[in-house]
Amino acid sequence: MRSDLVKSGAACAPQRALFHALGMTDDEIQKPLIGIVCSYNEIVPGHMHLDRIAQAVRTGVLEAGGNPVMFPAIAVCDGIAMGHKGMKYSLVTRDLIADSTEAMTIAHGLDALVMIPNCDKNVPGLLMAAARLNIPTIFISGGPMLAGVVGGEKVGFSDVSEAVGAFHAGKIDGEKLREFEENTCPGCGSCAGMFTANSMNCLTEVLGMGLPGNGTVPAVHSKRIRMAKQAGMQIMELLRKDIRPRDIMTKEAFENALTMDMALGCSTNSMLHLPAIAREAGIALDPASANEISERTPNLCHLAPAGHHFIEDLDAAGGISAVMKEIDSIGLLHTDLLTCTGKTIRENIEGAVNKNPEVIRPASEAYSRTGGIAVLKGNLAPDGCVVKRSAVAAEMLYHEGTARVFNSEEDAIKKIYAGEINPGDVVVIRYEGPKGGPGMREMLNPTAAIIGSGLGSSVALITDGRFSGATRGAAIGHVSPEAAVGGPIALIEEGDSIVIDIENYSIRLEVSDVELARRKAAWKAPEKRQGTDYLTRYASLVDSGMRGAVLHAL
């Protein structure tokens, strides 16, 4: 066992003394050391209940003969961090989580890991750590929040965000806004739609790193506690068979993840995280390959914010296994791949049933013949940019409009709330990329303000930043190269014409090459935005958003 490094032989007497200080008996010390990486905290609603999940995992590990030891992973609530400088610290935590988990695991000679994440960067950060460490690992996430109810209709976090825009536009009063505030988020769990957290929890299941149900069983259901116990027991089986993350997260597994991303209509943030996770597993994943996969993958689910179904509805309809079975029925999945159950995908989904064809449409009745995400390229974004196509109004799949240019999120949202954005405009928010932010903030507030103001079917937004999974509309992010390195988005001027053609994967700035060259020659890099030492260090190391915003080695 790997833990023999810290507990076997005369030389390890000092280490054993410290284990005794923890209250461990000799028998416990001899058992495999199973790290439980738990991101429980009291500030993130998706994590407020993870202590219960951790205790259930401990029960399972003990039942199967292991010695569980818990340590924490941090997590930022993107909803609380939204709209102020705190959002600069969201994406950057992904690497802190991966790095700190690596440090704790290797420093203490752990034999295997059970990861307990739930929200946004917490899930991909731990998946990156799992791929990097490559010791037996299993995931049990905290599960989705139940939808709220306002006016007899189910609602989620995107609805309260859009209600703010409606309030500023005079479409609802303060009392109605208060109703959204009080009823949108009814309890623990990751916010109820197919936002980033639930996207990544579902894709963890697709990758084979989480048990069936990991992505969809609601946080408040006792089934999640039972799954946690099963995960604790199953890690001992993975350890016994020495099944490791890189045995599971293969190139074909990532192809499955991209395929299911298209079928489910996941958050555009998945296009940041999947390449970063794959890189840790030694696999090159080109985000541009998403278009090829999208062309052959039908979009089967319209979950909030793209539609009116929520993750609890997807779970009741059969969950991720049922969606995978529908996609497999048209031959688009690799099903002979090993998973954390010790079985293949084919075996895992064999008994899956689509219980609600309205929530999970059969491939023959798909919402669209192509997938939920598209990568656009053109002279405005030579390296690409990303849009959640399934959440774009049909009339905005092609849009030619006038550029309204802002050098920060704050500048843009003031104009939106003031009613100074008009139908046909293209709002450009730049210097918010991985380097320029620094930290690549999410732009939920501006997009929600546009939707709430009634402009969702007539105004587009493009940025070198990124979007919350709660965003809907013609919201195009990850524009690369970003403005801070002199990318073409930095050269856009107020009044320029921009053409967005999502069906043909194109985005163009209607300015001649000669004029762009003139602007480029005159462009000067802006003063670096003030940041902490950590953000400064991050900005100096981080790569393009279209390459997963991964960090380069020093």
Short mmCIF file of C-alpha atoms in Angstrom, two decimals, residues 127 133 192 196 238 250 304 439 461 498:
data_model
loop_
_atom_site.label_atom_id
_atom_site.label_comp_id
_atom_site.label_asym_id
_atom_site.label_seq_id
_atom_site.Cartn_x
_atom_site.Cartn_y
_atom_site.Cartn_z
CA LEU A 127 -11.36 15.92 -11.21
CA LEU A 133 -2.62 11.91 -8.76
CA ALA A 192 -31.43 23.68 -9.76
CA THR A 196 -22.09 24.77 -14.37
CA LEU A 238 -11.31 0.08 -6.69
CA THR A 250 -9.59 7.81 -21.36
CA ALA A 304 -33.27 25.56 -17.21
CA GLY A 439 -9.68 35.60 -13.43
CA LEU A 461 -23.38 39.93 -25.92
CA ILE A 498 -20.59 42.46 -36.00
#
